Amino acid sequence: MSEVVHFTRQGPVGIITVDYPPVNALGPGVREGILEAVDRGVADTQVRAMVLIGAGRSFIAGADIRGFGKGRPTVTRRTHDVLEASPKPVVAAIHGYALGGGLENALGCHYRIAVPGARVGLPEVLIGILPGGGGTQRLPRLIGPEAALEMIVSGRHVPAPEALELGILDELVEGGELRDAAVAFAMRVMDEPVLPRISERGIPDHDPGIFDAIRRRIARRARNQKAPWHCIRCVEIACSTPFEDGIRQERALFEELENSEEAKALRYAFFSEREAQRSPHVSRGTPARPVAAAAVVGAGTMGGGIAMTCADAGLPVKIMDKDPETLARGMERIGKTYAASVERGSLDAAGMAARLALIEPVDSYDAIAGADVAIEAVFEETGVKREVFETLDRVMKPGALLLTNTSALDIDEIAAATGRPEDVAGAHFFSPANVMKLLEIVRGERTSEEVLASVQALAKRLAKVGVVCGNCDGFVANRSRAPFNTEMVLLLEEGALPEQVDKAMVEFGYPMGPFAVGDLAGLDIGYAGRKRREAADPAVRPLPIADALVGMGRLGMKTGAGWYRYEAGSRTPHPDPEVAALIRRVSDESGAGRRDFDDEEIVQRLLFSSVNEACRIIEEGIARRAVEVDTMWLYGFGFPRYRGGLMYWADTVGVREVYGRIAAWHQRYGERWAPSPLLRRLAERGAPLTEAMTDM
Ligand code: CAA
């Protein structure tokens, strides 16, 4: 019998257990093992029903993603078909996850039961493919095409109680052992004269307009991608074609996607984000300090967002501000943000009340002294932050994690205000903190490994992607992004307009253009950082257009005008002739003249400048590997996931091409484009940027 699939018998019930840690992906030997076990159960005259179950923490998390794109043997017997064809009933018993090929096998079974905490889904679209194991043909027959479309096109993991309501599950197992419940269920159904086979069902009645409706709905989000469209096509096929033919067409469309550029990039993103969360600075197994209560210092926008993040994760949090007005305004903002979620339907009233109950406003340091973690989110100025840390050092209990939410300041200087610098680290949240998933964890000179491990664990608990990096101005995320921010404004001096740059970046795949994002965040934010860098380094190129806008009081959406103008109550950016005139005036004054840009040059100017800086960051050891940069760009800056990440994307252009361009711009524009030595070495060797590492 296979090593990864076991067959045992309990009375008349044969039990097929998949045992391939950690998540029972359909790795080498698993499919073969399932086939062998079903054959054995069918042949064994003492067996009258079977149970398919997973060992360890999950049912089956899907195909083994590592095996994709590596060629596969021709399969003559497919597990879901063989399960379904069994003349003896098979019950899928689900805990943990039944995803992708996992759910498809469960759909091949005649019955499905699950524990309430289980989740099921067809998330293939998230890795650029489609459910190629009959999922697009069976699910619409089981739950109707509309619900199936929603699940397949979103890829979301559906909680078991909802799956029961949708009709995916036959029963929830509320108490006791899942395995025992599955055996009991199997004994109940083993004498049923007719087995329910999903492939034999007709398609439930539906509105034929659902396909075009969903195409319209995803048009913007799914531009440049193939998988979501192929998913819709497959469900449409299920509604108009006999099952066997549908399966053939599903297979053909799956094969078209498996090695597409988007599928490769999404697979890279899947594994690199997991790799990036393991830091070379933290040994495996380093214990994390328990965190049962949190405190946030500062009730501004960031502090409020961080407090909400804690509450969203069920972590009690005190939000501290000495200024009663700021505290009251902060709490009001939190209340309004939750109320907006309730209005949108993403949160219910009870959920909002539960979260608000976890956030306690307090006005003194003494009130937070017992917290396990204090996250400082006060004004971005070293002196102000040092004062906070002096006080935290005095009041916080020994062993508390002392974290600063700075986006650029020197962690060591802040830590030096305390007598316990080993407990201090940076925890850079991205705005809005309760939405953006990146947490940049900054390691100071003296930060202990245990504290880093604790912040990594905290990030997981807060549903953030925590990436450890070193200490320098702007750390990894903002430092690698800074040249992009410079180039986008310099493009204007040379001949482009904000709306043209934004259009090129949106076509590339960003949800919003960078100028529109600037207006949303507030132009005073970038201005302050820029002035600090200009003061520190005379080589930093001033940006007269951006400075002039701030001088005119055009601070973005909040003032009704920034790079664009906004009509009262609307968030729609309108190109503004006043801005165009300012741009032309500065261009004329610079004497550089104006020229035309195409989209490719715009995209490359912005992104190559960041690739070059990222290479420097890796060379200096601030980031250790390209996966860290890529993960930060995906989760901190909305870089399109189907392009893998900044460095992955640059590899699709080619390291030599990237280097050649940068070298040419160095000649043309001067020092700010000086190629990083690491980039040069990679280009000479023709080695991919995704393999860039410190010390290479
Ligand atoms: N293939 C290979 N490895 C996988 C995997 C898969 N499908 N799913 C998870 N893993 C690995 C992860 O890489 C990770 O490995 P490391 O510890 O070495 O990093 C380990 O399993 C644990 O995973 P997570 O850290 O992600 O654990 P989690 O508990 O946070 O999440 C999960 C578990 C929800 C299953 C998540 O891993 C996940 O979403 N996995 C992908 C599921 C998926 O996309 N399935 C569909 C595959 S495609 C398919 O099935 C198509 C088909 O048949 C035709």
PDB file of C-alpha atoms in Angstrom, residues 4-8 15-19 37 51-56 179:
ATOM      1  CA  VAL A   4       1.019   8.526   1.737  1.00  0.00           C
ATOM      2  CA  VAL A   5      -2.440   6.951   1.550  1.00  0.00           C
ATOM      3  CA  HIS A   6      -3.569   4.280   4.009  1.00  0.00           C
ATOM      4  CA  PHE A   7      -6.502   1.916   3.783  1.00  0.00           C
ATOM      5  CA  THR A   8      -8.007   0.482   6.946  1.00  0.00           C
ATOM      6  CA  ILE A  15     -11.290   4.199   5.489  1.00  0.00           C
ATOM      7  CA  ILE A  16      -8.981   5.913   2.994  1.00  0.00           C
ATOM      8  CA  THR A  17      -6.610   8.252   4.841  1.00  0.00           C
ATOM      9  CA  VAL A  18      -4.427  10.718   2.956  1.00  0.00           C
ATOM     10  CA  ASP A  19      -1.275  11.331   4.987  1.00  0.00           C
ATOM     11  CA  ALA A  37      -7.422   2.350  -2.067  1.00  0.00           C
ATOM     12  CA  VAL A  51     -14.703   7.252   3.900  1.00  0.00           C
ATOM     13  CA  LEU A  52     -12.089   9.600   2.400  1.00  0.00           C
ATOM     14  CA  ILE A  53     -10.356  11.589   5.140  1.00  0.00           C
ATOM     15  CA  GLY A  54      -7.100  13.503   5.732  1.00  0.00           C
ATOM     16  CA  ALA A  55      -4.548  12.861   8.486  1.00  0.00           C
ATOM     17  CA  GLY A  56      -3.058  15.774  10.432  1.00  0.00           C
ATOM     18  CA  ARG A 179     -13.785   9.963  11.670  1.00  0.00           C
TER      19      ARG A 179
END
